[in-house]
Short mmCIF file of N, CA and C in Angstrom, two decimals:
data_model
loop_
_atom_site.label_atom_id
_atom_site.label_comp_id
_atom_site.label_asym_id
_atom_site.label_seq_id
_atom_site.Cartn_x
_atom_site.Cartn_y
_atom_site.Cartn_z
N UNK A 25 -43.90 40.46 -37.53
CA UNK A 25 -45.34 39.83 -38.07
C UNK A 25 -45.03 38.86 -38.99
N UNK A 26 -44.02 38.80 -39.88
CA UNK A 26 -44.21 38.18 -40.90
C UNK A 26 -44.60 36.82 -40.69
N UNK A 27 -45.52 35.93 -41.66
CA UNK A 27 -45.97 34.76 -41.29
C UNK A 27 -45.20 34.13 -42.69
N UNK A 28 -44.42 33.01 -42.32
CA UNK A 28 -43.58 32.40 -43.41
C UNK A 28 -44.55 31.26 -43.58
N UNK A 29 -44.48 30.64 -44.66
CA UNK A 29 -45.46 29.71 -45.08
C UNK A 29 -44.59 27.96 -45.12
N UNK A 30 -45.47 26.71 -44.53
CA UNK A 30 -44.02 26.01 -44.54
C UNK A 30 -44.97 24.85 -45.28
N UNK A 31 -45.00 23.84 -44.73
CA UNK A 31 -45.49 22.37 -45.35
C UNK A 31 -47.21 22.41 -46.40
N UNK A 32 -47.44 22.18 -46.91
CA UNK A 32 -48.43 21.85 -48.17
C UNK A 32 -49.42 20.99 -47.60
N UNK A 33 -50.70 20.92 -46.88
CA UNK A 33 -51.61 19.63 -46.42
C UNK A 33 -52.79 19.57 -47.71
N UNK A 34 -53.10 18.28 -47.17
CA UNK A 34 -54.58 18.16 -47.99
C UNK A 34 -55.23 16.89 -47.45
N UNK A 35 -56.10 17.68 -46.19
CA UNK A 35 -56.72 16.80 -45.80
C UNK A 35 -58.13 16.65 -45.49
N UNK A 36 -58.54 15.64 -44.85
CA UNK A 36 -60.14 15.53 -44.92
C UNK A 36 -60.74 17.34 -43.83
N UNK A 37 -61.85 17.67 -44.20
CA UNK A 37 -62.05 18.60 -42.97
C UNK A 37 -63.35 18.46 -42.43
N UNK A 38 -63.41 18.88 -40.96
CA UNK A 38 -64.30 18.61 -39.96
C UNK A 38 -65.02 20.40 -39.62
N UNK A 39 -66.33 20.78 -40.40
CA UNK A 39 -66.63 22.05 -40.16
C UNK A 39 -67.32 22.20 -38.67
N UNK A 40 -66.57 23.38 -38.37
CA UNK A 40 -67.37 22.86 -36.31
C UNK A 40 -68.06 24.36 -36.40
N UNK A 41 -69.10 24.03 -35.55
CA UNK A 41 -69.84 24.96 -35.23
C UNK A 41 -69.48 25.82 -33.99
N UNK A 42 -69.92 26.79 -33.53
CA UNK A 42 -69.59 27.79 -32.50
C UNK A 42 -68.52 27.29 -31.60
N UNK A 43 -67.08 26.99 -32.30
CA UNK A 43 -66.13 26.63 -31.40
C UNK A 43 -64.73 27.03 -32.34
N UNK A 44 -64.12 27.54 -31.60
CA UNK A 44 -62.41 27.56 -32.57
C UNK A 44 -61.35 26.65 -31.42
N UNK A 45 -60.71 25.72 -32.38
CA UNK A 45 -59.94 25.27 -32.06
C UNK A 45 -58.34 25.59 -32.33
N UNK A 46 -57.62 26.49 -31.20
CA UNK A 46 -56.12 26.42 -31.21
C UNK A 46 -55.35 25.58 -31.38
N UNK A 47 -54.10 26.10 -31.63
CA UNK A 47 -52.90 25.31 -31.65
C UNK A 47 -52.81 24.81 -29.79
N UNK A 48 -52.73 23.74 -29.80
CA UNK A 48 -51.96 23.07 -28.20
C UNK A 48 -53.09 22.90 -27.44
N UNK A 49 -54.15 23.30 -27.81
CA UNK A 49 -55.67 22.93 -27.53
C UNK A 49 -56.10 21.42 -27.66
N UNK A 50 -56.58 20.73 -26.12
CA UNK A 50 -57.26 19.60 -26.21
C UNK A 50 -58.53 19.97 -26.17
N UNK A 51 -59.58 19.36 -26.96
CA UNK A 51 -60.53 19.62 -26.83
C UNK A 51 -61.74 18.19 -27.31
N UNK A 52 -62.76 17.72 -26.53
CA UNK A 52 -63.58 16.54 -27.02
C UNK A 52 -64.68 17.59 -28.28
N UNK A 53 -65.09 16.80 -28.91
CA UNK A 53 -66.41 17.32 -30.01
C UNK A 53 -67.21 16.16 -30.22
N UNK A 54 -68.31 16.45 -30.40
CA UNK A 54 -69.51 15.96 -30.92
C UNK A 54 -69.90 15.83 -31.93
N UNK A 55 -69.35 14.77 -32.79
CA UNK A 55 -69.94 15.13 -34.28
C UNK A 55 -71.07 14.23 -34.93
N UNK A 56 -71.82 14.41 -35.44
CA UNK A 56 -73.13 13.91 -35.65
C UNK A 56 -73.67 14.20 -37.36
N UNK A 57 -72.89 15.01 -38.14
CA UNK A 57 -73.36 15.18 -39.74
C UNK A 57 -73.00 14.08 -40.14
N UNK A 58 -73.08 13.34 -41.63
CA UNK A 58 -72.89 12.73 -42.93
C UNK A 58 -71.66 13.30 -42.86
N UNK A 59 -71.27 13.96 -43.57
CA UNK A 59 -69.71 14.60 -44.33
C UNK A 59 -69.12 14.85 -43.56
N UNK A 60 -69.35 15.29 -42.05
CA UNK A 60 -68.33 15.17 -40.60
C UNK A 60 -67.73 13.95 -40.33
N UNK A 61 -68.73 12.90 -40.35
CA UNK A 61 -68.21 11.97 -39.68
C UNK A 61 -67.24 10.78 -40.77
N UNK A 62 -67.68 11.11 -42.36
CA UNK A 62 -66.95 10.71 -43.08
C UNK A 62 -65.09 11.47 -43.47
N UNK A 63 -65.43 12.50 -43.15
CA UNK A 63 -64.07 12.92 -42.80
C UNK A 63 -63.31 12.62 -41.70
N UNK A 64 -64.01 11.76 -40.47
CA UNK A 64 -63.37 11.43 -39.49
C UNK A 64 -62.94 10.07 -39.79
N UNK A 65 -63.80 9.45 -40.42
CA UNK A 65 -63.30 8.27 -40.99
C UNK A 65 -61.75 7.86 -42.14
N UNK A 66 -62.11 8.99 -42.49
CA UNK A 66 -60.71 9.15 -43.44
C UNK A 66 -59.41 9.52 -43.32
N UNK A 67 -59.98 10.04 -41.70
CA UNK A 67 -58.82 10.71 -41.13
C UNK A 67 -58.13 9.37 -40.51
N UNK A 68 -58.94 8.68 -39.72
CA UNK A 68 -58.46 7.28 -38.79
C UNK A 68 -57.70 6.14 -39.82
N UNK A 69 -58.18 6.12 -41.00
CA UNK A 69 -57.87 5.58 -41.96
C UNK A 69 -56.01 5.72 -42.22
N UNK A 70 -55.80 7.40 -42.06
CA UNK A 70 -54.77 7.45 -42.15
C UNK A 70 -53.78 7.63 -41.89
N UNK A 71 -53.68 9.54 -41.32
CA UNK A 71 -52.23 9.11 -40.33
C UNK A 71 -53.11 10.14 -39.29
N UNK A 72 -54.25 9.93 -39.11
CA UNK A 72 -55.26 10.72 -37.47
C UNK A 72 -55.06 12.01 -37.67
N UNK A 73 -54.53 12.88 -38.95
CA UNK A 73 -54.72 14.29 -38.68
C UNK A 73 -55.94 14.98 -39.74
N UNK A 74 -56.51 16.00 -38.88
CA UNK A 74 -57.44 16.53 -39.74
C UNK A 74 -57.43 18.24 -40.24
N UNK A 75 -58.65 18.40 -40.77
CA UNK A 75 -58.44 20.58 -40.27
C UNK A 75 -59.58 20.83 -40.05
N UNK A 76 -59.64 21.29 -38.83
CA UNK A 76 -60.74 21.92 -38.53
C UNK A 76 -60.79 23.06 -38.71
N UNK A 77 -61.80 23.67 -39.15
CA UNK A 77 -62.42 24.98 -39.97
C UNK A 77 -63.80 25.27 -39.50
N UNK A 78 -63.89 26.39 -38.97
CA UNK A 78 -64.72 26.80 -38.15
C UNK A 78 -65.81 28.00 -39.28
N UNK A 79 -67.53 27.09 -38.79
CA UNK A 79 -68.57 27.70 -39.68
C UNK A 79 -68.46 29.30 -39.70
N UNK A 80 -68.85 29.71 -40.77
CA UNK A 80 -69.42 31.33 -40.32
C UNK A 80 -70.48 31.57 -39.67
N UNK A 81 -71.59 30.22 -39.98
CA UNK A 81 -72.96 30.55 -39.07
C UNK A 81 -73.36 29.00 -39.14
N UNK A 82 -73.31 28.87 -37.60
CA UNK A 82 -73.60 27.86 -37.00
C UNK A 82 -74.75 27.40 -37.11
N UNK A 83 -75.88 27.75 -38.08
CA UNK A 83 -77.22 27.59 -38.56
C UNK A 83 -77.11 27.08 -39.83
N UNK A 84 -75.88 26.39 -40.30
CA UNK A 84 -75.84 25.89 -41.81
C UNK A 84 -75.32 24.24 -41.12
N UNK A 85 -76.50 23.86 -41.73
CA UNK A 85 -76.53 22.12 -41.83
C UNK A 85 -75.50 21.71 -42.60
N UNK A 86 -75.36 21.84 -43.82
CA UNK A 86 -74.57 21.75 -44.82
C UNK A 86 -73.26 22.50 -45.43
N UNK A 87 -72.25 23.15 -45.28
CA UNK A 87 -71.62 24.08 -45.53
C UNK A 87 -70.75 23.85 -46.36
N UNK A 88 -70.99 24.52 -47.34
CA UNK A 88 -69.59 24.47 -48.33
C UNK A 88 -68.30 25.24 -48.26
N UNK A 89 -67.45 25.26 -49.16
CA UNK A 89 -66.20 26.27 -48.88
C UNK A 89 -66.62 27.54 -48.57
N UNK A 90 -67.51 28.43 -49.03
CA UNK A 90 -67.97 29.95 -48.79
C UNK A 90 -68.72 30.03 -47.38
N UNK A 91 -68.91 29.01 -47.01
CA UNK A 91 -69.23 28.67 -45.42
C UNK A 91 -68.54 28.67 -44.57
N UNK A 92 -67.56 28.71 -45.06
CA UNK A 92 -66.08 28.37 -43.87
C UNK A 92 -65.21 29.09 -43.93
N UNK A 93 -64.38 29.56 -43.01
CA UNK A 93 -63.17 30.77 -42.78
C UNK A 93 -62.08 30.29 -43.59
N UNK A 94 -61.16 30.62 -43.71
CA UNK A 94 -59.97 30.59 -44.79
C UNK A 94 -58.92 30.35 -43.96
N UNK A 95 -59.20 30.64 -42.34
CA UNK A 95 -57.76 29.91 -41.75
C UNK A 95 -58.71 29.25 -40.77
N UNK A 96 -57.95 27.56 -40.78
CA UNK A 96 -58.34 26.76 -39.61
C UNK A 96 -57.27 26.12 -38.80
N UNK A 97 -57.10 25.09 -38.47
CA UNK A 97 -56.33 24.58 -37.81
C UNK A 97 -56.34 23.15 -37.97
N UNK A 98 -55.07 22.63 -38.06
CA UNK A 98 -54.53 21.21 -38.27
C UNK A 98 -54.59 20.49 -36.87
N UNK A 99 -55.22 19.49 -36.71
CA UNK A 99 -55.21 18.78 -35.77
C UNK A 99 -55.04 17.35 -35.78
N UNK A 100 -54.74 16.59 -34.73
CA UNK A 100 -54.63 15.12 -34.50
C UNK A 100 -55.72 14.58 -33.58
N UNK A 101 -56.16 13.36 -34.07
CA UNK A 101 -57.26 12.77 -33.44
C UNK A 101 -56.42 12.01 -32.27
N UNK A 102 -57.08 12.22 -31.18
CA UNK A 102 -56.60 11.47 -29.98
C UNK A 102 -57.17 10.14 -29.62
N UNK A 103 -58.58 10.42 -29.48
CA UNK A 103 -59.23 9.52 -29.14
C UNK A 103 -60.79 9.49 -30.33
N UNK A 104 -61.37 8.63 -30.65
CA UNK A 104 -62.59 8.65 -31.25
C UNK A 104 -64.02 7.57 -30.70
N UNK A 105 -64.52 7.58 -30.65
CA UNK A 105 -65.45 7.05 -29.83
C UNK A 105 -66.72 7.15 -30.44
N UNK A 106 -67.66 5.85 -30.90
CA UNK A 106 -68.73 5.82 -31.51
C UNK A 106 -69.94 6.00 -30.73
N UNK A 107 -70.78 6.59 -30.50
CA UNK A 107 -72.03 7.05 -29.31
C UNK A 107 -72.91 6.15 -30.00
N UNK A 108 -73.98 5.40 -28.89
CA UNK A 108 -75.23 4.66 -29.08
C UNK A 108 -76.24 5.32 -30.17
N UNK A 109 -76.23 6.66 -30.18
CA UNK A 109 -76.88 7.27 -30.92
C UNK A 109 -76.53 7.60 -32.34
N UNK A 110 -75.49 6.67 -33.04
CA UNK A 110 -74.86 7.14 -33.85
C UNK A 110 -73.63 8.08 -34.35
N UNK A 111 -73.83 8.93 -33.19
CA UNK A 111 -73.00 10.07 -33.38
C UNK A 111 -71.69 10.16 -32.59
N UNK A 112 -70.56 10.71 -33.16
CA UNK A 112 -69.21 10.23 -32.77
C UNK A 112 -68.70 11.42 -31.79
N UNK A 113 -68.05 11.01 -30.81
CA UNK A 113 -66.97 12.07 -29.65
C UNK A 113 -65.56 11.67 -30.06
N UNK A 114 -65.20 12.63 -30.14
CA UNK A 114 -63.66 12.79 -30.91
C UNK A 114 -63.04 13.88 -30.07
N UNK A 115 -61.91 13.15 -29.74
CA UNK A 115 -60.81 14.32 -29.05
C UNK A 115 -59.95 14.44 -29.73
N UNK A 116 -59.91 15.76 -29.84
CA UNK A 116 -58.70 16.17 -30.70
C UNK A 116 -57.53 16.98 -30.45
N UNK A 117 -56.49 17.39 -30.81
CA UNK A 117 -55.29 18.51 -30.18
C UNK A 117 -55.00 19.21 -31.31
N UNK A 118 -54.99 20.62 -31.21
CA UNK A 118 -54.93 21.76 -32.22
C UNK A 118 -52.99 21.35 -32.42
N UNK A 119 -52.66 21.28 -33.68
CA UNK A 119 -51.33 20.97 -33.76
C UNK A 119 -50.71 22.80 -34.60
N UNK A 120 -51.67 22.55 -35.52
CA UNK A 120 -50.63 23.97 -36.37
C UNK A 120 -51.77 25.18 -36.90
N UNK A 121 -51.98 26.48 -37.34
CA UNK A 121 -52.60 27.14 -37.84
C UNK A 121 -52.72 26.89 -39.55
N UNK A 122 -53.72 26.64 -40.05
CA UNK A 122 -53.00 26.61 -41.49
C UNK A 122 -54.37 27.10 -42.31
N UNK A 123 -53.51 28.16 -43.64
CA UNK A 123 -54.31 29.10 -44.35
C UNK A 123 -54.89 27.76 -45.56
N UNK A 124 -56.20 28.06 -45.31
CA UNK A 124 -56.69 27.56 -46.09
C UNK A 124 -57.00 27.57 -47.35
N UNK A 125 -56.41 26.96 -48.48
CA UNK A 125 -56.78 27.62 -49.75
C UNK A 125 -57.70 27.28 -50.68
N UNK A 126 -57.94 25.71 -50.87
CA UNK A 126 -59.25 25.38 -51.72
C UNK A 126 -59.87 24.18 -50.43
N UNK A 127 -61.20 24.05 -50.56
CA UNK A 127 -61.89 23.31 -49.99
C UNK A 127 -63.02 22.52 -51.00
N UNK A 128 -62.76 21.23 -50.90
CA UNK A 128 -64.04 20.53 -52.04
C UNK A 128 -64.55 19.40 -51.56
N UNK A 129 -65.64 19.00 -51.93
CA UNK A 129 -66.38 17.65 -51.63
C UNK A 129 -65.44 16.66 -52.38
N UNK A 130 -65.41 15.99 -51.81
CA UNK A 130 -64.38 14.52 -52.21
C UNK A 130 -65.16 13.14 -51.36
N UNK A 131 -65.69 12.26 -52.31
CA UNK A 131 -66.67 11.04 -51.44
C UNK A 131 -67.32 11.21 -50.96
N UNK A 132 -68.47 12.23 -50.57
CA UNK A 132 -69.06 12.55 -49.10
C UNK A 132 -68.53 12.91 -48.29
N UNK A 133 -67.44 13.57 -48.43
CA UNK A 133 -66.76 14.09 -46.92
C UNK A 133 -66.14 15.86 -47.72
N UNK A 134 -65.91 16.45 -46.94
CA UNK A 134 -65.00 17.50 -47.19
C UNK A 134 -63.78 17.65 -47.33
N UNK A 135 -62.73 18.01 -48.13
CA UNK A 135 -61.12 17.68 -48.43
C UNK A 135 -60.85 19.29 -48.43
N UNK A 136 -59.92 19.39 -47.70
CA UNK A 136 -58.84 20.57 -48.07
C UNK A 136 -57.45 20.72 -47.88
N UNK A 137 -57.36 21.65 -48.94
CA UNK A 137 -55.49 22.19 -49.36
C UNK A 137 -55.50 23.10 -48.25
N UNK A 138 -54.22 23.41 -48.17
CA UNK A 138 -53.92 24.44 -47.25
C UNK A 138 -52.55 24.64 -47.19
N UNK A 139 -51.85 25.42 -46.38
CA UNK A 139 -50.72 25.58 -46.10
C UNK A 139 -50.60 26.14 -44.66
N UNK A 140 -49.43 25.22 -43.87
CA UNK A 140 -49.41 25.83 -42.34
C UNK A 140 -48.52 26.65 -42.01
N UNK A 141 -49.07 27.20 -41.11
CA UNK A 141 -48.36 28.80 -41.24
C UNK A 141 -48.00 28.33 -39.48
N UNK A 142 -46.63 29.28 -39.88
CA UNK A 142 -45.50 29.36 -38.82
C UNK A 142 -45.89 30.06 -37.44
N UNK A 143 -46.01 29.83 -36.31
CA UNK A 143 -46.08 30.22 -35.23
C UNK A 143 -45.55 31.64 -35.23
N UNK A 144 -46.03 32.51 -34.51
CA UNK A 144 -45.92 34.06 -34.75
C UNK A 144 -45.20 34.28 -33.08
N UNK A 145 -44.96 33.38 -32.23
CA UNK A 145 -44.20 33.52 -30.95
C UNK A 145 -42.60 33.55 -31.23
N UNK A 146 -42.32 34.49 -30.31
CA UNK A 146 -40.75 34.88 -30.45
C UNK A 146 -39.82 34.58 -29.30
#
């Protein structure tokens, strides 16, 4: 059950409330917080990959690194739709689990560094 680590990542972070995305899951998410929308824009400008990390408390409106768990999911943005009310509906697919080493604020959004964890499947 040893976990070997592979690719080092530095990606925009999307904090999640009341949901955890696992590898191979495809799920729609509704995004309305400014930092989260900025993180999505960054992901779309790059390679459409984003780091999804669950918040410890859904009530936290402006989460910092201490408010997030240390394992997240590398995800691919499949579809992004800007809604009339200013929020975004995004369809993501979980790709791999990630051990999050550091989360920092950068240019109005959260950015995370981490290491992809290999699957424990046999």
